[in-house]
Structure formats: C-alpha cells, structure tokens
PDB file of C-alpha atoms in Angstrom:
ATOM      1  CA  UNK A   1       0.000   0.000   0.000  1.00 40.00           C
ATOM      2  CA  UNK A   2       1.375   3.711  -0.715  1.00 54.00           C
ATOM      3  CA  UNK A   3       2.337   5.797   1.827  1.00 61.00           C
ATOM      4  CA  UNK A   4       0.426   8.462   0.511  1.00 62.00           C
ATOM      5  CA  UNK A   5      -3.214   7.286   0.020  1.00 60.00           C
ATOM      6  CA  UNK A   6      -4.646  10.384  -0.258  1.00 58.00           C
ATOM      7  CA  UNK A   7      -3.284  12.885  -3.088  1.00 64.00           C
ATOM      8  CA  UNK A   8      -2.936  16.634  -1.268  1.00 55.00           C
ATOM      9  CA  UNK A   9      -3.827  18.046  -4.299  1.00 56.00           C
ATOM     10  CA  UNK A  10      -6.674  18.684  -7.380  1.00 58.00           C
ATOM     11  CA  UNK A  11      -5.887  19.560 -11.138  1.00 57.00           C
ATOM     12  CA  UNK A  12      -7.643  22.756 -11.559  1.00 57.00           C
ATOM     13  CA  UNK A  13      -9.019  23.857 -14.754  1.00 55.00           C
ATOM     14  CA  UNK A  14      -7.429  26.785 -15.768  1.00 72.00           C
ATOM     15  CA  UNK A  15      -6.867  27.775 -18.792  1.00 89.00           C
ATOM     16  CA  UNK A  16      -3.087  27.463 -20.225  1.00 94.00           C
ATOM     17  CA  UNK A  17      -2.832  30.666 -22.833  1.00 96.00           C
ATOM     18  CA  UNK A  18      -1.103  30.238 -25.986  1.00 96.00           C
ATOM     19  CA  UNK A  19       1.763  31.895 -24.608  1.00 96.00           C
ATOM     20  CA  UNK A  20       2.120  29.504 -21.684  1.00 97.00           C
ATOM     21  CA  UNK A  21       1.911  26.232 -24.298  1.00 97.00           C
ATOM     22  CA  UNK A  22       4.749  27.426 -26.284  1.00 97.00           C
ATOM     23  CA  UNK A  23       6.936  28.760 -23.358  1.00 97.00           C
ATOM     24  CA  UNK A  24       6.379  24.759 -22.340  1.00 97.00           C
ATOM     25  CA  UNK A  25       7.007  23.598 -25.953  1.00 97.00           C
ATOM     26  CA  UNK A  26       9.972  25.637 -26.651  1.00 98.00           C
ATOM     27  CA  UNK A  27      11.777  26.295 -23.324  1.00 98.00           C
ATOM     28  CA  UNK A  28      10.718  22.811 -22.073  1.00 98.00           C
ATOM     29  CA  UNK A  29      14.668  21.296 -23.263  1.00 98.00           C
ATOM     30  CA  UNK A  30      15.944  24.027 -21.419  1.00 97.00           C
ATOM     31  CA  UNK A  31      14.393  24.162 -18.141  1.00 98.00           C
ATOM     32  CA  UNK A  32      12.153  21.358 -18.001  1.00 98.00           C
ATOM     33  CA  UNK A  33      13.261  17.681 -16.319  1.00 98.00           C
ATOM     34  CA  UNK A  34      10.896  14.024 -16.412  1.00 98.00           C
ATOM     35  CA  UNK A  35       9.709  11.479 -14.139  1.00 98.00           C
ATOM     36  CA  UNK A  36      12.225   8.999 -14.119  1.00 97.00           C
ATOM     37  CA  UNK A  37      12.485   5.376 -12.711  1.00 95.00           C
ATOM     38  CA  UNK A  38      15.763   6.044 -11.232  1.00 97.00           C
ATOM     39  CA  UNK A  39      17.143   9.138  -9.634  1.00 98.00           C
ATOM     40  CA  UNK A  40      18.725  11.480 -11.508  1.00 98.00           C
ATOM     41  CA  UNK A  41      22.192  12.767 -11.833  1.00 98.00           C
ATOM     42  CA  UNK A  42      21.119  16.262 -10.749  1.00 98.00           C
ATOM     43  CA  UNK A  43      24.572  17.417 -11.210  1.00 98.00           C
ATOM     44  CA  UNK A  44      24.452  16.631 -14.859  1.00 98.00           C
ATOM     45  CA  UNK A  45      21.113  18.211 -15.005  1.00 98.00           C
ATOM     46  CA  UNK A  46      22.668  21.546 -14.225  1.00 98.00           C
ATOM     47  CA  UNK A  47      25.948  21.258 -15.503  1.00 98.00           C
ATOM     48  CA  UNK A  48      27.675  21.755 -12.559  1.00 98.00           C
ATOM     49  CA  UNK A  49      28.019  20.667  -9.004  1.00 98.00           C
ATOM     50  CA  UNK A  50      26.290  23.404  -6.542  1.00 98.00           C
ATOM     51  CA  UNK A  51      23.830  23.429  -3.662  1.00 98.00           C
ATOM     52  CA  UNK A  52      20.330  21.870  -4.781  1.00 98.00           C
ATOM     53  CA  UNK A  53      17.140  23.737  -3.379  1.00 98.00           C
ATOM     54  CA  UNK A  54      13.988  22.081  -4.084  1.00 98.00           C
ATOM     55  CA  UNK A  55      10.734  24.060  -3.835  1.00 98.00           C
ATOM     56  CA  UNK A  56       7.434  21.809  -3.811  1.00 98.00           C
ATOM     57  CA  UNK A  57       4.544  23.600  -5.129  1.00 96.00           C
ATOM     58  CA  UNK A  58       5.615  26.699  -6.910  1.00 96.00           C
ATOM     59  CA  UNK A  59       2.541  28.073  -7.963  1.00 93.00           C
ATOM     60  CA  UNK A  60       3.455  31.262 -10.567  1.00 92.00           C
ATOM     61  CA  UNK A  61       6.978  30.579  -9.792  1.00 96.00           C
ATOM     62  CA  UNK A  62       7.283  33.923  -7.749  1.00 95.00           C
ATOM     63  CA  UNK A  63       9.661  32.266  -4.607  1.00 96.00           C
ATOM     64  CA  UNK A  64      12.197  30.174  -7.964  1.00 97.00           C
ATOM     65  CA  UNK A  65      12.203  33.225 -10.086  1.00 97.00           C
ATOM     66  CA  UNK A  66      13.410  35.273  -6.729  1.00 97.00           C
ATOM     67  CA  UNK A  67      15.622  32.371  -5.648  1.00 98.00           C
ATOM     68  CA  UNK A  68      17.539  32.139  -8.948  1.00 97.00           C
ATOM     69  CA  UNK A  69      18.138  35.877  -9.442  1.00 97.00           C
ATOM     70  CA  UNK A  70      19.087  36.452  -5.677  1.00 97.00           C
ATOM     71  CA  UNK A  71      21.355  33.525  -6.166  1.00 98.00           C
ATOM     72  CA  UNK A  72      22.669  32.201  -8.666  1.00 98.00           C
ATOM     73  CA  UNK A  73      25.587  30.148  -6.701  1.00 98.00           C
ATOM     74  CA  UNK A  74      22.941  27.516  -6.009  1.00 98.00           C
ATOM     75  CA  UNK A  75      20.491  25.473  -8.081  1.00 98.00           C
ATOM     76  CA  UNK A  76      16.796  25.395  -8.176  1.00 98.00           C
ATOM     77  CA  UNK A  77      14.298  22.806  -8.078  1.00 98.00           C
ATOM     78  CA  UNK A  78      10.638  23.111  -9.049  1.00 98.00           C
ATOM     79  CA  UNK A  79       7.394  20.986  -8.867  1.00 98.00           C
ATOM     80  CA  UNK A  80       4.296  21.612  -9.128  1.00 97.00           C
ATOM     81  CA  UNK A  81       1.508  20.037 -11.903  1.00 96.00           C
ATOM     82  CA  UNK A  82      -0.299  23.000 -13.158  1.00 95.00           C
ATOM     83  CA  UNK A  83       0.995  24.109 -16.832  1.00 96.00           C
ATOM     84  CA  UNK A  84      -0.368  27.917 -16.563  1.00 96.00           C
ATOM     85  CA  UNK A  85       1.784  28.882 -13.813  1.00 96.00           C
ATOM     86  CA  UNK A  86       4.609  26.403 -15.040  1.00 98.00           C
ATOM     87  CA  UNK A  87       4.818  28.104 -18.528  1.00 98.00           C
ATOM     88  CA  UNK A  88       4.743  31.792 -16.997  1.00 97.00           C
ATOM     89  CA  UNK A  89       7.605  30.457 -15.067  1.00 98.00           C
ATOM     90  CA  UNK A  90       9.067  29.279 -17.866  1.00 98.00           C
ATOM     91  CA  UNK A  91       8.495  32.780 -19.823  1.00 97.00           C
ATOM     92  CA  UNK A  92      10.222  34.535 -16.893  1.00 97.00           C
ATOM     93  CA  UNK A  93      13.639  32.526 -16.643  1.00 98.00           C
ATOM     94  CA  UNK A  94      14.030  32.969 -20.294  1.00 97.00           C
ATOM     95  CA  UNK A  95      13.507  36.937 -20.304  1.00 97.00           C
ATOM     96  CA  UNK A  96      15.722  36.805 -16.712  1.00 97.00           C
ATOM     97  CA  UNK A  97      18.779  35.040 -18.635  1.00 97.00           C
ATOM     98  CA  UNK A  98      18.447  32.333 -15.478  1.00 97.00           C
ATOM     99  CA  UNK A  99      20.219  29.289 -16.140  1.00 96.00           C
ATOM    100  CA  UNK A 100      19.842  27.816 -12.437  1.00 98.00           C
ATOM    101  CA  UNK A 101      16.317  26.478 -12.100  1.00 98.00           C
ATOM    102  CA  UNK A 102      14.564  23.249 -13.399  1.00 98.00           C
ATOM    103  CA  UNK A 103      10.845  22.016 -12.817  1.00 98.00           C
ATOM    104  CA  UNK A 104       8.846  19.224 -12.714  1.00 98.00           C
ATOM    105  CA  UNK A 105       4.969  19.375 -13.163  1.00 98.00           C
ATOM    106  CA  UNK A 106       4.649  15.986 -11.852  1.00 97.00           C
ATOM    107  CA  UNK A 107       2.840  14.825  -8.869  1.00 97.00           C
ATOM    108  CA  UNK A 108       5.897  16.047  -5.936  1.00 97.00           C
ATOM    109  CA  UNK A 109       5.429  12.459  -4.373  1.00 97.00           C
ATOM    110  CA  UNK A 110       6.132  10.665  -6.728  1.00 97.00           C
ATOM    111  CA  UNK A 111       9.556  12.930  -8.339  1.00 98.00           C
ATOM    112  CA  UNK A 112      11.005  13.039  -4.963  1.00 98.00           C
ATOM    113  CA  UNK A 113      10.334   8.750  -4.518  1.00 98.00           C
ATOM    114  CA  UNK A 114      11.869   8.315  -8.091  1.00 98.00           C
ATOM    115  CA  UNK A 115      13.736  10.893  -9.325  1.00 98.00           C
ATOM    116  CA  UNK A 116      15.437  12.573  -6.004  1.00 98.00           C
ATOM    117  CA  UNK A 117      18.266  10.598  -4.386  1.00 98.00           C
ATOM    118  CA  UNK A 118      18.101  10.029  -1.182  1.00 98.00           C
ATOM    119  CA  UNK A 119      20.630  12.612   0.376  1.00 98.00           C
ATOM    120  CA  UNK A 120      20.662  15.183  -2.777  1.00 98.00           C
ATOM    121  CA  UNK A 121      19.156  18.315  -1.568  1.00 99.00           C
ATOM    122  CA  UNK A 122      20.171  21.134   0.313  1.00 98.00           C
ATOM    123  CA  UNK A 123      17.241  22.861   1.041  1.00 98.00           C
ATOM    124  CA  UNK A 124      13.328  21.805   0.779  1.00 98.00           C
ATOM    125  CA  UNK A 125      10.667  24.662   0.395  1.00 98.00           C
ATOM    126  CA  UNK A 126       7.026  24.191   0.903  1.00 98.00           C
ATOM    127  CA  UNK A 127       5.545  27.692   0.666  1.00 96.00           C
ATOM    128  CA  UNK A 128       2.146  28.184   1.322  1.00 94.00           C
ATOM    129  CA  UNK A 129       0.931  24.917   0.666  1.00 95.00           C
ATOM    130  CA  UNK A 130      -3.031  23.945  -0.149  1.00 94.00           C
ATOM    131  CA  UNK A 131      -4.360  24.470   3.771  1.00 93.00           C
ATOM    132  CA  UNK A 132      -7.422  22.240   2.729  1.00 89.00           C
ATOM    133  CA  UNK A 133      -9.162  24.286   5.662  1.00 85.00           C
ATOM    134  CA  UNK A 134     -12.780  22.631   5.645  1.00 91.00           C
ATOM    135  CA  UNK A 135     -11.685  20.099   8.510  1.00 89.00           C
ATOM    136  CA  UNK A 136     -13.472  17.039   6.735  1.00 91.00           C
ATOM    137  CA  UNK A 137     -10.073  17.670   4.193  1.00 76.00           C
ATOM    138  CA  UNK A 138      -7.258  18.381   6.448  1.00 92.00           C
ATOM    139  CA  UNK A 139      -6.496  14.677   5.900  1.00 93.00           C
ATOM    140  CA  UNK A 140      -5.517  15.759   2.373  1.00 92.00           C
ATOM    141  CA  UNK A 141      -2.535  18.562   3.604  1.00 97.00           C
ATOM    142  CA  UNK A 142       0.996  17.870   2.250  1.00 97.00           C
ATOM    143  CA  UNK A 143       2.593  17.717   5.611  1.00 97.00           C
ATOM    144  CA  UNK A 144       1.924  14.602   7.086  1.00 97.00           C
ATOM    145  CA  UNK A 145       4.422  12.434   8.948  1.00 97.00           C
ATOM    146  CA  UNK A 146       5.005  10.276   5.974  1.00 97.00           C
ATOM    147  CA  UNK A 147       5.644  13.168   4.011  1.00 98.00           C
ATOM    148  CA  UNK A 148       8.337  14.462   6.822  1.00 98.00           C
ATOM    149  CA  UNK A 149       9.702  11.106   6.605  1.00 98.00           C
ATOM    150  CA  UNK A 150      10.302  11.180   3.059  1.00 98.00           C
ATOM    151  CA  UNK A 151      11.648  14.703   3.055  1.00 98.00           C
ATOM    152  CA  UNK A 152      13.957  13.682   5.870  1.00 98.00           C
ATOM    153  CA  UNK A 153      15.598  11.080   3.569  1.00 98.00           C
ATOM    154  CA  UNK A 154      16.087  13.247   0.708  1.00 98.00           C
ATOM    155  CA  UNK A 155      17.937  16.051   2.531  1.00 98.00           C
ATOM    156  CA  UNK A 156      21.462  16.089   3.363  1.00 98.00           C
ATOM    157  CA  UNK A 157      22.732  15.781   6.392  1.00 98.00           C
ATOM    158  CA  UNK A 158      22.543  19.510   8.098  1.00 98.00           C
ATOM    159  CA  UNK A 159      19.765  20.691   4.948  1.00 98.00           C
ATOM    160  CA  UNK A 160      16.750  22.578   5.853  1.00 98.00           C
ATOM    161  CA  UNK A 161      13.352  22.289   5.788  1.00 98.00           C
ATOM    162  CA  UNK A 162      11.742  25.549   5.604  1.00 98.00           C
ATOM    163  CA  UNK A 163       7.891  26.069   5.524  1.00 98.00           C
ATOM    164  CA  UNK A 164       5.210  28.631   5.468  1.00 96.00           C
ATOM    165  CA  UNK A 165       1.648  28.702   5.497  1.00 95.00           C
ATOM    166  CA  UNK A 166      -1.341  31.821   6.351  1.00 93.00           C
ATOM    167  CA  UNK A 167      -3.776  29.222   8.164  1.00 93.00           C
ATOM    168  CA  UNK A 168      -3.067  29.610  11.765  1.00 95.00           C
ATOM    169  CA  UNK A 169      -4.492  25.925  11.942  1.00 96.00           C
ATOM    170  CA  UNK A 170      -2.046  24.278   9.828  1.00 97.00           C
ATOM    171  CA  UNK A 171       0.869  25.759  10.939  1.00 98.00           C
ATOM    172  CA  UNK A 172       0.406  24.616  14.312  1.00 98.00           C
ATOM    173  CA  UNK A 173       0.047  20.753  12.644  1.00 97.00           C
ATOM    174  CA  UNK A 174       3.158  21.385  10.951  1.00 98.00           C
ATOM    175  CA  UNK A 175       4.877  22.198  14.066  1.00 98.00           C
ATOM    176  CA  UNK A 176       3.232  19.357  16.059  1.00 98.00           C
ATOM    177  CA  UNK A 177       3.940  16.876  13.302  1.00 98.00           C
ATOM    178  CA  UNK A 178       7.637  17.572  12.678  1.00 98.00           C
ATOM    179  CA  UNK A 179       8.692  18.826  15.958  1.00 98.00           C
ATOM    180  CA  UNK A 180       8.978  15.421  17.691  1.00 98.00           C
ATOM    181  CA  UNK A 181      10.660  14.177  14.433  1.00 98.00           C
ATOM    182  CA  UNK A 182      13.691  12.680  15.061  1.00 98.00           C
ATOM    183  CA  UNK A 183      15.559  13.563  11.827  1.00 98.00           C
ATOM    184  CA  UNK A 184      14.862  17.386  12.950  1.00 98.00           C
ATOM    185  CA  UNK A 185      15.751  20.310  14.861  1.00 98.00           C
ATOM    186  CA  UNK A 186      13.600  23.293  14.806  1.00 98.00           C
ATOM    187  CA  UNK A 187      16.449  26.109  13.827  1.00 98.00           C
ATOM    188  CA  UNK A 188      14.629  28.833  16.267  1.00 98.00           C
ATOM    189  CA  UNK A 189      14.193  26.560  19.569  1.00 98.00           C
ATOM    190  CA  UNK A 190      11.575  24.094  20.608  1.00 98.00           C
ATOM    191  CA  UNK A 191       8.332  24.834  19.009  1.00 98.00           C
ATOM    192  CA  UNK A 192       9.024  28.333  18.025  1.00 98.00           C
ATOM    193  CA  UNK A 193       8.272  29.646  14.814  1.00 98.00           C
ATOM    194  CA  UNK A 194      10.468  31.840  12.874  1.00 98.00           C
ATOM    195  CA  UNK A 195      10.219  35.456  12.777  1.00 96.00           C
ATOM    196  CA  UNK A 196       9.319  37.093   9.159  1.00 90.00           C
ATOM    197  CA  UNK A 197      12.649  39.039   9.199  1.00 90.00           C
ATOM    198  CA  UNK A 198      14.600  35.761   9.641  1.00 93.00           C
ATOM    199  CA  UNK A 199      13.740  34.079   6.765  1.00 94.00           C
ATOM    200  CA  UNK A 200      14.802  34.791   2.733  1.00 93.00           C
ATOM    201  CA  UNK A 201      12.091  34.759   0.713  1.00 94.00           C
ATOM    202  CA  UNK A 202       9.616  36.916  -1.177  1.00 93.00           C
ATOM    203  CA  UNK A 203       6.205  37.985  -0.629  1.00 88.00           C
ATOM    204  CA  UNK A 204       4.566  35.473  -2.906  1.00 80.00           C
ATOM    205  CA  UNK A 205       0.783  35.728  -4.578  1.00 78.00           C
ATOM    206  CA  UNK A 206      -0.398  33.532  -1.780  1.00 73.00           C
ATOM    207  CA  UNK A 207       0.835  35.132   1.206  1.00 81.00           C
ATOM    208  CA  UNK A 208      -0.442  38.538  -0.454  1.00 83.00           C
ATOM    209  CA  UNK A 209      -4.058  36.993  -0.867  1.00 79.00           C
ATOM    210  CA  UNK A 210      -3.570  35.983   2.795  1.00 76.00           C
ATOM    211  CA  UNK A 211      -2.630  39.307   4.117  1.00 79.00           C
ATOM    212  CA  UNK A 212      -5.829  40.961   2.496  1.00 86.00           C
ATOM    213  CA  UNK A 213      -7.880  38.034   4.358  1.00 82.00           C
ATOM    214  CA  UNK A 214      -6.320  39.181   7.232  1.00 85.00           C
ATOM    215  CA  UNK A 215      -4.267  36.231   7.740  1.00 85.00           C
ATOM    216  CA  UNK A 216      -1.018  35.738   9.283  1.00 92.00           C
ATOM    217  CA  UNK A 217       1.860  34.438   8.332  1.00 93.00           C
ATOM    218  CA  UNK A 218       3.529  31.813  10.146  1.00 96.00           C
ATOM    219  CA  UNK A 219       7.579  30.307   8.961  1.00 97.00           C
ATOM    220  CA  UNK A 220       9.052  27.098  10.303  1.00 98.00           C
ATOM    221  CA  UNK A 221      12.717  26.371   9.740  1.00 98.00           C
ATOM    222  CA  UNK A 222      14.197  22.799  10.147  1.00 98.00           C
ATOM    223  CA  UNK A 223      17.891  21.584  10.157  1.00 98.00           C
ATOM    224  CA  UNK A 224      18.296  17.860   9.039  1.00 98.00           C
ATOM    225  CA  UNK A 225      20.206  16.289  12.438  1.00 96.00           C
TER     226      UNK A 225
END
C-alpha cells in the first residue's frame, strides 16, 4: 500500500494561454526535467556541481524566479503540476537570462520517490501549501508524517526544511507533526516559529491573498540532524 493514500492536491481547470503552451514547448529542453524510474544525476542536469534547493509547489513561480536571481551560486528545483503557472515560469527565466532552475509538473510524491536521491538536496521549500481548511479535508494537507519522513531522507545531512503557510491551523500541525521528528531540529528553539525578518524569501501571490484576508503568516525552519 502507498504511503500516501490520499493525493494533497486537485488539477484545476485553468486555462493554459497560448503563450504559456509554447513557453512549455519551446523552453521545455531548457528548463524542463521528467519522471524517471531512477534518480537522476542532478549534477548533470545543471551542468555543474552546486547546492540543490527544491521548492514543492511553486505556484506562478514567484519564490524560484526570486531564488535564482538572488542567487545564482545555487540550483533550483521546481514541482508543481499545473501548466499555466509552469509556462509563466518558464516565460520569466528565459527573459531573466536564469540558467539555475529546473521544474517538474509531476505529482511532488512521486519525483522526490523516483527521481530525487536520497541525500541530494540542500534545502526543501514548501511555501504556502493547499491548507485544505474545511476540517473534513485536512487529511488531504501535504505535511503529514510520511511526508516528513520522506523529506527527511532526501535532505542532506545539516539541509533545511523551511515552511510557510497563512492558516493559523495548519501551521500549528506542521509544528506538532515535525517537531517530535527525530531527523529534525527546529532552527529557532523548541516549538518556536520563525520570525518574518529571519527568513529569505519573497512575498509570494499567496501570502499577499492571505494578508488581504487578514491572515497571518507563520515560517518554520528545520535543520536535518
């Protein structure tokens, strides 16, 4: 049986403009990587041997595009599975010169099982994840121990785990489920959330929405032990 019964995610139906298709088309050689069987030489993928920083769930691509420009000493690693914000992405890095960032719109489960080797990554980002905040759902969120688990093995040895969400609700699962973790230590102290001006990251689409809602914003940061 999987470890991940229930998918944490639905394919909306948005529309994918014609600009978006053939950014995908064209730019897909460049920037684009596959589901594979085995895990891939990310290395090769790049080029050249540099930190690797995953981000699951990119959305519009606002946090990669950010990442690669701010810096471009490390690599960049995207996944998410809808095409309209994948090809904008796409669009972006090509106009921005980047040459540091490759994505996946694959299901994240099943490219970091397959196609991540265990002990590749530097850094995993989950920003603003689906909160699924009707509570008959919440067995759909990302962040489930099993997920934690198969994060933990991917990371390197001293690689974060940084997180971010505007439902008060979730964050404080994501806190309760990886904070007894073995494989982690919360970087700001026992069950302490980071503060907004210790963190690196932009002000993406989603935490904007969530700031007109009137949300918060809550950060986690976790070292791999």
């Amino acid at each position: 049986m999987s470890l991940f019964p229930v998918r944490s995610f639905v394919r909306r139906n948005s529309r994918t403009t014609d600009a978006q298709k053939r950014a995908l088309s064209q730019l897909w050689a460049q920037y684009g990587l596959n589901l594979t069987e085995q895990p891939l030489d990310l290395n090769a993928a790049f080029g050249r041997d540099a930190e690797k920083h995953l981000e699951i769930g990119f959305g519009r691509g606002d946090a990669l595009r950010y990442f690669a420009q701010q810096f471009p000493q490390h690599d960049y690693i995207g996944i998410d599975i809808h095409l309209p914000g994948a090809g904008t992405l796409l669009r972006q890095l090509d106009d921005d010169g980047s040459y540091n960032v490759r994505i996946f719109t694959e299901d994240a489960i099943k490219v970091l099982t397959q196609s991540i080797a265990p002990h590749s990554l530097d850094r995993v980002y989950v920003l603003f994840p689906d909160p699924w905040h009707k509570k008959r759902h919440h067995k759909r969120r990302l962040v489930q121990t099993p997920f934690v688990d198969l994060i933990a093995s991917r990371l390197k040895i001293g690689g974060e785990f940084h997180l971010a969400t505007d439902w008060e609700h979730y964050a404080w699962q994501m806190l309760e489920t990886i904070e007894p973790h073995p494989d982690f230590r919360n970087l700001m102290g026992p069950r302490c959330f980071t503060p907004r001006n210790r963190v690196d990251r932009p002000i993406t689409k989603f935490e904007q929405r969530g700031h007109c809602l009137g949300h918060s914003v809550w950060d986690l940061r976790y070292v791999r032990r």
